[in-house]
Coordinates of C-alpha atoms in Angstrom, one line a residue:
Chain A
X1 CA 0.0 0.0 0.0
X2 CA 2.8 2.4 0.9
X3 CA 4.8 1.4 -2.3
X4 CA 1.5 2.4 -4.3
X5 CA 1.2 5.6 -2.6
X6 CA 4.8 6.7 -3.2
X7 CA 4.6 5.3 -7.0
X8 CA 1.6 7.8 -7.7
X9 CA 2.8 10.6 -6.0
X10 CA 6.5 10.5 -8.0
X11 CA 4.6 9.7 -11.1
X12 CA 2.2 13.0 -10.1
X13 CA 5.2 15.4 -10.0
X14 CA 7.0 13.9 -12.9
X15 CA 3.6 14.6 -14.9
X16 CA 3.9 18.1 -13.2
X17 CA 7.4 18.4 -14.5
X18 CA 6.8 17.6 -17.7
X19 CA 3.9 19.9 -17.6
X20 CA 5.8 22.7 -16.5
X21 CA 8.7 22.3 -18.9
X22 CA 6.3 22.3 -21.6
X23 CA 4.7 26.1 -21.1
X24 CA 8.8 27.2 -21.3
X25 CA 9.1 25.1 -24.9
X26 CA 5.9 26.1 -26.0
X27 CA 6.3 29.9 -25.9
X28 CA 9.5 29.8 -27.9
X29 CA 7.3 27.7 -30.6
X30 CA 4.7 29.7 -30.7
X31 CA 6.4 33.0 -31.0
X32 CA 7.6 31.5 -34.0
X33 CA 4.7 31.0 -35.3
X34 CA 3.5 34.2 -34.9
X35 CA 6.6 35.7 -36.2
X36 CA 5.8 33.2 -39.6
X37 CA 2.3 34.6 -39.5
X38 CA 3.6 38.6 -39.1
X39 CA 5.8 38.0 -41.8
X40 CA 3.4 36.4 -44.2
X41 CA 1.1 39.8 -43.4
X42 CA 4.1 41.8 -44.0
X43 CA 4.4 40.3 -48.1
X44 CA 0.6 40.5 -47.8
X45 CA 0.2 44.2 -47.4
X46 CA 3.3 45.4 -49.0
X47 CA 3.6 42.9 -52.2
X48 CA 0.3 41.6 -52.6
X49 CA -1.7 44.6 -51.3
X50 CA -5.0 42.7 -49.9
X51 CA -6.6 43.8 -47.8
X52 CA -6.5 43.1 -43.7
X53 CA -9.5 40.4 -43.7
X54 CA -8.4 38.5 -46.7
X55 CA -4.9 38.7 -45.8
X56 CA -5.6 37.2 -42.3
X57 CA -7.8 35.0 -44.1
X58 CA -4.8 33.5 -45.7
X59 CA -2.3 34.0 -42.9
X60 CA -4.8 31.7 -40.3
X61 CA -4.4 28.9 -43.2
X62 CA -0.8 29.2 -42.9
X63 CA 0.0 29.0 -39.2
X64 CA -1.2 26.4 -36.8
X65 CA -2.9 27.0 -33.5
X66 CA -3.4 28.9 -31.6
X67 CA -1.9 31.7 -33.5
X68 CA -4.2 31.0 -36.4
X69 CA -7.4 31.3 -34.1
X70 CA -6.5 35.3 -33.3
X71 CA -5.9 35.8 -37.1
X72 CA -9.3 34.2 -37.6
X73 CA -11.1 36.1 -34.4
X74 CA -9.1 39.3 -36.0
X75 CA -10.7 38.2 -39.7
X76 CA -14.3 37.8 -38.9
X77 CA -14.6 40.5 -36.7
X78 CA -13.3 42.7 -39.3
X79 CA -15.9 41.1 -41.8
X80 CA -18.6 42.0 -39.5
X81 CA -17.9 45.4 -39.0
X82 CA -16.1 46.5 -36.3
X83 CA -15.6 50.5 -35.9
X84 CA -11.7 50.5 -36.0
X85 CA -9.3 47.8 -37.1
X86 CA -7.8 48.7 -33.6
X87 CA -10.6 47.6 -31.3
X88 CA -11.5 44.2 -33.3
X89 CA -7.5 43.8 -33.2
X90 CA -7.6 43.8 -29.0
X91 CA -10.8 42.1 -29.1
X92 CA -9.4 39.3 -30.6
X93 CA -6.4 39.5 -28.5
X94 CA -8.8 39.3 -25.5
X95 CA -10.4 36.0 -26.6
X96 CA -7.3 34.1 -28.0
X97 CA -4.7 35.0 -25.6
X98 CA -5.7 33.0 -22.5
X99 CA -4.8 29.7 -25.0
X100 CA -1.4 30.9 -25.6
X101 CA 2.0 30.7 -23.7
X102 CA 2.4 34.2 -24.3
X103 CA 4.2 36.6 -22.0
X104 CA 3.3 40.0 -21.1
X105 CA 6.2 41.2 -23.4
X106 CA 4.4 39.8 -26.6
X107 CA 1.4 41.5 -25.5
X108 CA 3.1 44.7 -25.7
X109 CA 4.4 44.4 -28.8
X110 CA 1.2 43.1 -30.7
X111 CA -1.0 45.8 -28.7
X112 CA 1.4 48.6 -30.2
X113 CA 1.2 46.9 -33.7
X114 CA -2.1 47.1 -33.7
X115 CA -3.0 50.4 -32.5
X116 CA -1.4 51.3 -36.3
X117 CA -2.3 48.6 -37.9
X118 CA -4.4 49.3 -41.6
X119 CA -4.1 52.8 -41.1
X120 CA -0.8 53.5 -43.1
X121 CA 0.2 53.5 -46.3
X122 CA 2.2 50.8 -47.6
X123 CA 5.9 51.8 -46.3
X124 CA 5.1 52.7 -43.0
X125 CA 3.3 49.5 -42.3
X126 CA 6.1 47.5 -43.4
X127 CA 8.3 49.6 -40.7
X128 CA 5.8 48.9 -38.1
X129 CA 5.7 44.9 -38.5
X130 CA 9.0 44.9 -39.2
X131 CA 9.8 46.4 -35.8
X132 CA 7.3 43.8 -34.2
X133 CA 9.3 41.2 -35.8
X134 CA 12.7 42.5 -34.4
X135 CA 10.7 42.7 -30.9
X136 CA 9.8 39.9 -31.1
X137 CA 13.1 38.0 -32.2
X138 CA 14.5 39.3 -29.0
X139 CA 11.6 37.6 -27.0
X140 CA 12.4 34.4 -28.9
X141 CA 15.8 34.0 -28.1
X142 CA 15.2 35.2 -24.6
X143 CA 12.3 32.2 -24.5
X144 CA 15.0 30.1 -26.1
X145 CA 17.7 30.6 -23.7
X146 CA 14.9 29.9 -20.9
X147 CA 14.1 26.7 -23.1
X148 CA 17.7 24.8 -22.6
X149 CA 18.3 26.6 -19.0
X150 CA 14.8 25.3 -17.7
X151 CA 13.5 22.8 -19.2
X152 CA 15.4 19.5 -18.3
X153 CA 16.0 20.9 -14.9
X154 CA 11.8 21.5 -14.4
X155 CA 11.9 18.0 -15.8
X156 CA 14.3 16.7 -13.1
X157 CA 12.7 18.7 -10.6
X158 CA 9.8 17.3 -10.7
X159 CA 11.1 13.7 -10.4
X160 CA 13.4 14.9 -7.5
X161 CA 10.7 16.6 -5.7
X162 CA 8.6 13.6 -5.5
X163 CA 11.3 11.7 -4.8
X164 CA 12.2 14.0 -1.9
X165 CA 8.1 13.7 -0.9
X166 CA 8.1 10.2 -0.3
X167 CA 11.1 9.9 1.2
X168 CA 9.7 12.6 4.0
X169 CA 6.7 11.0 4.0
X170 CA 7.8 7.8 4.5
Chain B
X1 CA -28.2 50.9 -53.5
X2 CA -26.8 48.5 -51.5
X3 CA -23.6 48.6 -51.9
X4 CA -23.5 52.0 -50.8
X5 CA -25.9 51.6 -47.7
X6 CA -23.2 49.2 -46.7
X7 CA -20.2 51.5 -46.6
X8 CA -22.4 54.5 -45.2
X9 CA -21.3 55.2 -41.1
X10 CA -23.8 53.9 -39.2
X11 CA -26.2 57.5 -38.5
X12 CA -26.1 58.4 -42.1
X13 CA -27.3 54.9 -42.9
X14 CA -30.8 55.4 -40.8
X15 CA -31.4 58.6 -42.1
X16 CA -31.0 57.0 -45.9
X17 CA -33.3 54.3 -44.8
X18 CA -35.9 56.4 -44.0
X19 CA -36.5 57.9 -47.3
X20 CA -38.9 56.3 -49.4
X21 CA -38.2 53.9 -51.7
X22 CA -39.2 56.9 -54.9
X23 CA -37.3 59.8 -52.7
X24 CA -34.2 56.9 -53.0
X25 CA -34.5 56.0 -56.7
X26 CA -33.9 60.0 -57.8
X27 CA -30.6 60.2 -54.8
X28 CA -27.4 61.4 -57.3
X29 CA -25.1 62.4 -54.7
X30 CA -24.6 61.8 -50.9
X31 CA -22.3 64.6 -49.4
X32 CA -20.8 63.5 -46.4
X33 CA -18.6 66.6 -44.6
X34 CA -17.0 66.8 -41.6
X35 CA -18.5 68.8 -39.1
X36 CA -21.1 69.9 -41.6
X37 CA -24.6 68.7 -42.3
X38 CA -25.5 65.6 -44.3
X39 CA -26.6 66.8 -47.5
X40 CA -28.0 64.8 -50.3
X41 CA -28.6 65.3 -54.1
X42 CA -31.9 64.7 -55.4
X43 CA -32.7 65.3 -59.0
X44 CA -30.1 67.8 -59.1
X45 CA -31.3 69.6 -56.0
X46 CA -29.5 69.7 -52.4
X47 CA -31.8 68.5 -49.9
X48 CA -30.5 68.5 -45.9
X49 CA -32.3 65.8 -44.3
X50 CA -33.8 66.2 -40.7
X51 CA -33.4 63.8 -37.9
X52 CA -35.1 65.2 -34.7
X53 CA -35.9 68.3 -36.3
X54 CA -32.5 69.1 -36.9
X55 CA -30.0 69.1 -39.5
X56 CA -27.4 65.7 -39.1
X57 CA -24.2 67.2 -38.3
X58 CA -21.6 64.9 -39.5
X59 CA -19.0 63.7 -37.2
X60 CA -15.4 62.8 -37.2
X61 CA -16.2 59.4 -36.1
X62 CA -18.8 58.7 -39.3
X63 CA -16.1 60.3 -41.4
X64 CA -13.1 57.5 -39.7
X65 CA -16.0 54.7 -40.3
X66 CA -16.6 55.5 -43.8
X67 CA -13.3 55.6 -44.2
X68 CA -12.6 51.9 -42.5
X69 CA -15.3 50.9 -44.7
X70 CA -14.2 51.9 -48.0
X71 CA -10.9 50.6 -47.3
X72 CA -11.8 47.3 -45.7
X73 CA -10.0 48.5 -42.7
X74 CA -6.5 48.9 -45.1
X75 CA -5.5 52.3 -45.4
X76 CA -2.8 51.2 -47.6
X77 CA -4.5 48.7 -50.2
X78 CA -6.0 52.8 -51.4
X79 CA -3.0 53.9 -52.0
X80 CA -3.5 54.4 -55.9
X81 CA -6.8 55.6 -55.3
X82 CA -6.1 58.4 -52.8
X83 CA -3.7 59.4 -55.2
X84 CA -6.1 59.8 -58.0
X85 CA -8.9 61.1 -55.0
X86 CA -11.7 58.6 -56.2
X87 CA -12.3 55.2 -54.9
X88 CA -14.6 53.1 -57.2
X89 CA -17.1 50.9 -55.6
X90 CA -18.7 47.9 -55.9
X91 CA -21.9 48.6 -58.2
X92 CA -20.2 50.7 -60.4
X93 CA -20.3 53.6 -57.8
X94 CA -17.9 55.8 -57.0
X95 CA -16.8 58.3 -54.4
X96 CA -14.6 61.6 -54.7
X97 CA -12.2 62.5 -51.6
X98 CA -11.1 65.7 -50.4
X99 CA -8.7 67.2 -47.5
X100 CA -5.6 67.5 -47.2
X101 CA -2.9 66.8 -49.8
X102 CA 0.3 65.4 -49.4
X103 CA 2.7 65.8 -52.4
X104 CA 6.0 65.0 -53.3
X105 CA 7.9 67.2 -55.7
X106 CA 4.9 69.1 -56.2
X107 CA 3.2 65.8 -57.5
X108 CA -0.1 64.4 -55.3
X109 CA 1.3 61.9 -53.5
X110 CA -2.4 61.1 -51.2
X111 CA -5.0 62.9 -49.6
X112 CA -4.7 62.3 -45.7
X113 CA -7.2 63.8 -43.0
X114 CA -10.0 63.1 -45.4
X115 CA -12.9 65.7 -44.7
X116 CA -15.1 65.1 -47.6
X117 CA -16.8 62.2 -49.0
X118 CA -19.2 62.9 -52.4
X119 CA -20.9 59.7 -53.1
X120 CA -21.8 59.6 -56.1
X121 CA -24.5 56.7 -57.8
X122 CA -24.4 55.2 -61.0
X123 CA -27.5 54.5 -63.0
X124 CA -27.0 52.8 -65.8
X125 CA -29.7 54.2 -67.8
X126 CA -30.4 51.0 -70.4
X127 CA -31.7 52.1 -73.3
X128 CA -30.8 55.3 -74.0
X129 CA -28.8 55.3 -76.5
X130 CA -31.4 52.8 -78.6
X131 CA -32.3 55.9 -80.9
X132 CA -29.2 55.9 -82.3
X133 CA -28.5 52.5 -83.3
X134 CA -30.4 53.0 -86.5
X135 CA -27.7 56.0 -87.6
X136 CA -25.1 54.3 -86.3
X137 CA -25.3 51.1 -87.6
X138 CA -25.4 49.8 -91.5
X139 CA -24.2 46.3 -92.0
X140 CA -21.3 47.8 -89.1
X141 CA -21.0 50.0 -86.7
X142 CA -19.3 53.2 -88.0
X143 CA -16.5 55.4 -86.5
X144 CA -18.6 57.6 -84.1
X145 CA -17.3 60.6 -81.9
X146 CA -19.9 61.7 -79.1
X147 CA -19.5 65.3 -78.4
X148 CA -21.1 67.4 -75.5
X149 CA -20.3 69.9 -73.1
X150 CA -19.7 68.8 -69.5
X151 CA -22.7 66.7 -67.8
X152 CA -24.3 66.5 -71.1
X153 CA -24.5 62.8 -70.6
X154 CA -21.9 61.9 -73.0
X155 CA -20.1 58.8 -70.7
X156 CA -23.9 57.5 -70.1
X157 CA -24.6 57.4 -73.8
X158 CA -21.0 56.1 -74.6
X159 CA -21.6 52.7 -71.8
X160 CA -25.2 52.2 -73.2
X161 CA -24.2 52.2 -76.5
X162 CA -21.4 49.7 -75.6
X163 CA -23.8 48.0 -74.1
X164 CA -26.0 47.8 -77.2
X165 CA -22.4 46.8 -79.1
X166 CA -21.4 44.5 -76.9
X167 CA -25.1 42.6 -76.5
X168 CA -25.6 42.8 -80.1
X169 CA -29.5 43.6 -81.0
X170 CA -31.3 40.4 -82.7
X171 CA -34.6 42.2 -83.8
X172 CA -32.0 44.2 -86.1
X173 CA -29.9 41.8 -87.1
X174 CA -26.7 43.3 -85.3
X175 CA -24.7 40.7 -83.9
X176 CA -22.6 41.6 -81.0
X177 CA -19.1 42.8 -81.9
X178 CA -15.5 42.2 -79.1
X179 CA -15.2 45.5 -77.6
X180 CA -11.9 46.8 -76.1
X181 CA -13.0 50.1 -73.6
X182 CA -9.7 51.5 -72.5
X183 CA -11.5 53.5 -69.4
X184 CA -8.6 56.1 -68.1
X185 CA -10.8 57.2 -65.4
X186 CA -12.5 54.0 -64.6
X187 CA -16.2 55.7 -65.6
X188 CA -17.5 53.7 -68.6
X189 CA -17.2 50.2 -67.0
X190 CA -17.0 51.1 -63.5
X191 CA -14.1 48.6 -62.3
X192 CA -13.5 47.1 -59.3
X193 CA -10.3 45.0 -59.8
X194 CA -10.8 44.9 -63.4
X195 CA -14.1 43.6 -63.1
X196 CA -16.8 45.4 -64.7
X197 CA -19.7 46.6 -62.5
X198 CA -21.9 47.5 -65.4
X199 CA -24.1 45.6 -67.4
X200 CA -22.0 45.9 -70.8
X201 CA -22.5 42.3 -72.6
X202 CA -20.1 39.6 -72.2
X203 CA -17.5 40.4 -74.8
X204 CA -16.2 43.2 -73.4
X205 CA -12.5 43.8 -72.2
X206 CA -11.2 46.5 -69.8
X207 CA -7.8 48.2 -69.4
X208 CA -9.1 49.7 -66.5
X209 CA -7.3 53.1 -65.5
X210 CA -5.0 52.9 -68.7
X211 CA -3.9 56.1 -70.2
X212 CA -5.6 56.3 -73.4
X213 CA -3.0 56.6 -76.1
X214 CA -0.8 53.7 -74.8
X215 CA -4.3 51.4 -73.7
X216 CA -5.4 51.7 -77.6
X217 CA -2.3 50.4 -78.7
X218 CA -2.2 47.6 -76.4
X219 CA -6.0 46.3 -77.6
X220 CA -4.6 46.6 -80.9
X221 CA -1.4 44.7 -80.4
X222 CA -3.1 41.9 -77.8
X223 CA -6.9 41.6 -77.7
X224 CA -7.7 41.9 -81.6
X225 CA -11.2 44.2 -80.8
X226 CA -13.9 45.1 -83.4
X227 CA -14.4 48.4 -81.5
X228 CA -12.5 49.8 -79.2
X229 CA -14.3 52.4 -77.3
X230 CA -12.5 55.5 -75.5
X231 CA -14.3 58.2 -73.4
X232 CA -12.5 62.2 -73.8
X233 CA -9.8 61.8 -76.1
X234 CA -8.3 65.5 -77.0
X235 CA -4.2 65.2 -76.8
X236 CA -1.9 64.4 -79.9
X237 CA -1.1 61.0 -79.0
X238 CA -4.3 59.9 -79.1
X239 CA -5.5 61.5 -82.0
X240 CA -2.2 59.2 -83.6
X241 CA -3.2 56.2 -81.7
X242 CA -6.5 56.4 -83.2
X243 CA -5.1 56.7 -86.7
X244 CA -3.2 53.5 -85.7
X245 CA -6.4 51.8 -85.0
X246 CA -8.2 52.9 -87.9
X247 CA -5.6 51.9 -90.0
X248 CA -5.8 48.3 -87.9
X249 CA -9.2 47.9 -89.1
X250 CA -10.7 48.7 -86.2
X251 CA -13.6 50.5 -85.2
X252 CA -13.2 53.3 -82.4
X253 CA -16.3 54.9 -80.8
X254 CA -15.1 57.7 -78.8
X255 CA -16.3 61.3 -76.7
X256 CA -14.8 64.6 -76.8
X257 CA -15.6 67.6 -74.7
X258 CA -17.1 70.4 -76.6
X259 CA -20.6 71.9 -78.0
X260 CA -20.9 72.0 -81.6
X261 CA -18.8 69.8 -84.2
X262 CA -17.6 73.3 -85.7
X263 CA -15.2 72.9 -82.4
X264 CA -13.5 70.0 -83.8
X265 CA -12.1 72.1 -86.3
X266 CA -10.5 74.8 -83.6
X267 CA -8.7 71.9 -81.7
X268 CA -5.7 71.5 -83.1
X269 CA -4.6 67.8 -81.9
X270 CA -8.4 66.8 -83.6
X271 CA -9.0 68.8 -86.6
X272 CA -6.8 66.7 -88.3
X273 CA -9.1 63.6 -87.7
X274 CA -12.0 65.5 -88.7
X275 CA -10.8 66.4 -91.9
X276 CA -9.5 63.5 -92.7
X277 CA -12.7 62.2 -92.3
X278 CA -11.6 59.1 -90.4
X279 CA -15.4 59.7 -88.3
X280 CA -18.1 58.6 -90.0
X281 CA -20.7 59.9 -87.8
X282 CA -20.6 63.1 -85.1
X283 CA -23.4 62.9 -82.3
X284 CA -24.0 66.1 -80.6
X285 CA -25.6 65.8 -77.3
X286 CA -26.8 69.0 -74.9
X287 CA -28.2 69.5 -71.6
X288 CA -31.5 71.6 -72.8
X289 CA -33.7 68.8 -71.8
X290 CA -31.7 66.8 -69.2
X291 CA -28.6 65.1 -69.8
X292 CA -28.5 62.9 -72.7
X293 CA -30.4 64.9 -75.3
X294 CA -29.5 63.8 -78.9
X295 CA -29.5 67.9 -80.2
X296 CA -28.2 66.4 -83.7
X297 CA -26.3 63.8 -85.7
X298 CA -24.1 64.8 -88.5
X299 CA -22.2 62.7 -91.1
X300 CA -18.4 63.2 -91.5
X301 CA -18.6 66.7 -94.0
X302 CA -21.1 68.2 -91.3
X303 CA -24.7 67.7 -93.0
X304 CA -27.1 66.8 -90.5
X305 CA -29.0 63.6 -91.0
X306 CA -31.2 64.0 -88.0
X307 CA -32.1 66.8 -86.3
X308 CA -34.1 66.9 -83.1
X309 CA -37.7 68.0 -84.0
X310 CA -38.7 72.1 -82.2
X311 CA -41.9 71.7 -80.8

């Protein structure tokens, strides 16, 4: 019975490593993403010249989740009419972001993109994604560096702690 | 209609709707001003609609929505089109742009901090040019210049009769010819990405927002027309690009700014193609009953062969 207890409880805080080492990988991927995404809305607006919704429309066919679901929250909002770009642009962040590793930093930086976003002409939208994009590189190689510093030890940590649990408890 | 109720901010869309459905069928222009009142065209009369007994003071907010709208929330897919201050809309419609203008080596560049929008709606008015398909036509259509002072209806009259062209007519006999419109100023189809908005038959190709010299020569060289049509034509190059065509064995159906065909003769880029004679047939329009009165149609030395009956 005591051998069954201490089996679960190290195979509970392995799980909870695991877990925990994931949301430190997953940011890193999905900031790549969305830096694939910005960069396909970057060729969109400045070579293609489509407009926000369809561009988005393409973009969210692109990317996988959940990057593609505020591209398509962003899309249909637009397509309903919202009264700025702006608004249905934080809107969307609203809904999507809670399913996203995302930090407070990326926040920023797509907040401030938006606030701009579709009101430009052509050159000066480029700048502005193409400072989100350098933003957000920085963010990426912070959440890289994070990746290989914490993830094996949130791993081992979580074996070790419930190591160290049953051998307290016991 | 609809298309332009759709891009209408939100207050100036209810006060539309409540017009009657007659009051809404004789609307020309919607006027939509910043910080002035809402003020609509009606059979060339400007009526200020009411809303709570007062005039409907347009706001910055309706003018930043209409704005959204028009540009599907993309600022910079309009580039081209705040240069040239129009936008055309689906429909065929089109809306003029004023405010403030940004240039660059004293060329437009854009219009920024837009403060007017003039919505303007198309009617195609079918039909209208049916009265002169019987002097026109004779076993082909003939080399035809449309001539009238401004607002005399001479783009109207130039769309139906490309319509008529490019439909063909089977109770006469006319088969319907390939048409090449070169449309400079997108007004005789009406484009919206090269798609025309206007009921013009289905053998018609567009080289929307083309200058006109160079567009005639492309049709020439690539989409072997039977007509090409061509709305104000007045510089040298088209007068030589015309030549071109004629010479091409192609028909051209074209309009030109002025009152009388004795004009022709004081211009000095198109007296030249009068007197040669390349025209076969001269339509003068005028304004004296309404846009799109036929005042006379003359034969290439001059001599009317219809004249508008005096009653």
């Amino acid at each position: 019975m005591k051998l069954l207890g201490a089996v679960l409880i190290i195979l509970a805080s392995t799980w909870a490593g695991i877990e925990w080492s994931r949301t430190v990988s997953e940011r890193s991927r999905q900031l790549r993403q969305l830096k694939a995404a910005l960069q396909s809305l970057e060729a969109e607006i400045v070579y293609g010249i489509t407009p926000l919704s369809m561009a988005c429309g393409h973009i969210c066919r692109q990317v996988g989740h959940p990057v593609s679901w505020f591209f398509d929250s962003f899309r249909k909002k637009l397509d309903a009419g919202h009264s700025t770009a702006y608004e249905a642009w934080i809107e969307s962040m609203e809904e999507v972001w809670k399913y996203t590793a995302f930090k407070q930093e990326e926040k920023e930086i797509m907040k401030q993109l938006g606030a701009t976003i579709g009101q430009q002409d052509r050159e000066h939208e480029q700048k502005q994604l193409k400072l989100a994009l350098i933003h957000l590189e920085r963010e990426e190689n912070e959440a890289r560096n994070n990746q290989t510093k914490y993830e094996r030890m949130f791993k081992s940590l979580g074996v070790l702690g419930g190591i160290l649990l049953v051998i307290l408890l016991i | 209609m609809e298309e332009v109720l759709r891009l209408l901010p939100e207050g100036v869309k209810r006060i539309i709707q409540n017009f009657s459905q007659n009051d809404k069928e004789s609307m020309e222009e919607i006027r939509i001003r910043i910080n002035r009142p809402l003020e609509i065209m009606m059979t060339g009369k400007p009526v200020f609609p009411l809303l709570n007994g007062s005039e409907y003071y347009v706001s910055k907010d309706d003018a930043a929505q209409m704005l959204n709208k028009l540009s599907q929330y993309s600022l910079y897919a309009l580039e081209e089109e705040l240069k040239k201050g129009f936008v055309t809309i689906q429909g065929g419609h089109r809306v003029g742009l004023a405010g403030k203008v940004i240039t660059t080596n004293g060329h437009v560049k854009a219009i920024r901090d837009i403060a007017s929008f003039n919505v303007r709606i198309a009617r195609q008015k079918l039909g209208i040019a049916t009265p002169l398909v019987s002097y026109l036509y004779a076993g082909g259509w003939m080399n035809t210049i449309i001539l009238g002072p401004p607002q005399s209806g001479k783009t109207t009259m130039l769309r139906d009769l490309t319509r008529i062209m490019g439909e063909g007519d089977e109770m006469r006999r006319i088969q319907s010819s390939k048409i090449g419109i070169v449309d400079e100023r997108s007004e005789i189809a009406g484009c919206v990405k090269g798609i025309p908005q206007h009921r013009l038959g289905h053998r018609v190709d567009v080289l929307d927002s083309c200058p006109k010299a160079e567009g005639m020569m492309m049709m020439i060289r690539s989409m072997s027309p039977d007509i090409i049509v061509v709305d104000e034509i007045g510089r040298r190059e088209d007068s030589e690009a015309i030549i071109e065509a004629i010479n091409a064995g192609i028909q051209l159906v074209v309009t030109i700014h002025g009152h009388v065909m004795e004009d022709l003769y004081r211009r000095p880029s198109i007296q030249e193609l009068i007197r040669s004679g390349v025209f076969e047939r001269i339509v003068e329009l005028s304004r004296s009953d309404g846009p799109g009165t036929i005042k006379a149609i003359k034969d290439k030395t001059g001599r009317e062969i219809r004249r508008k009956k005096v009653m």
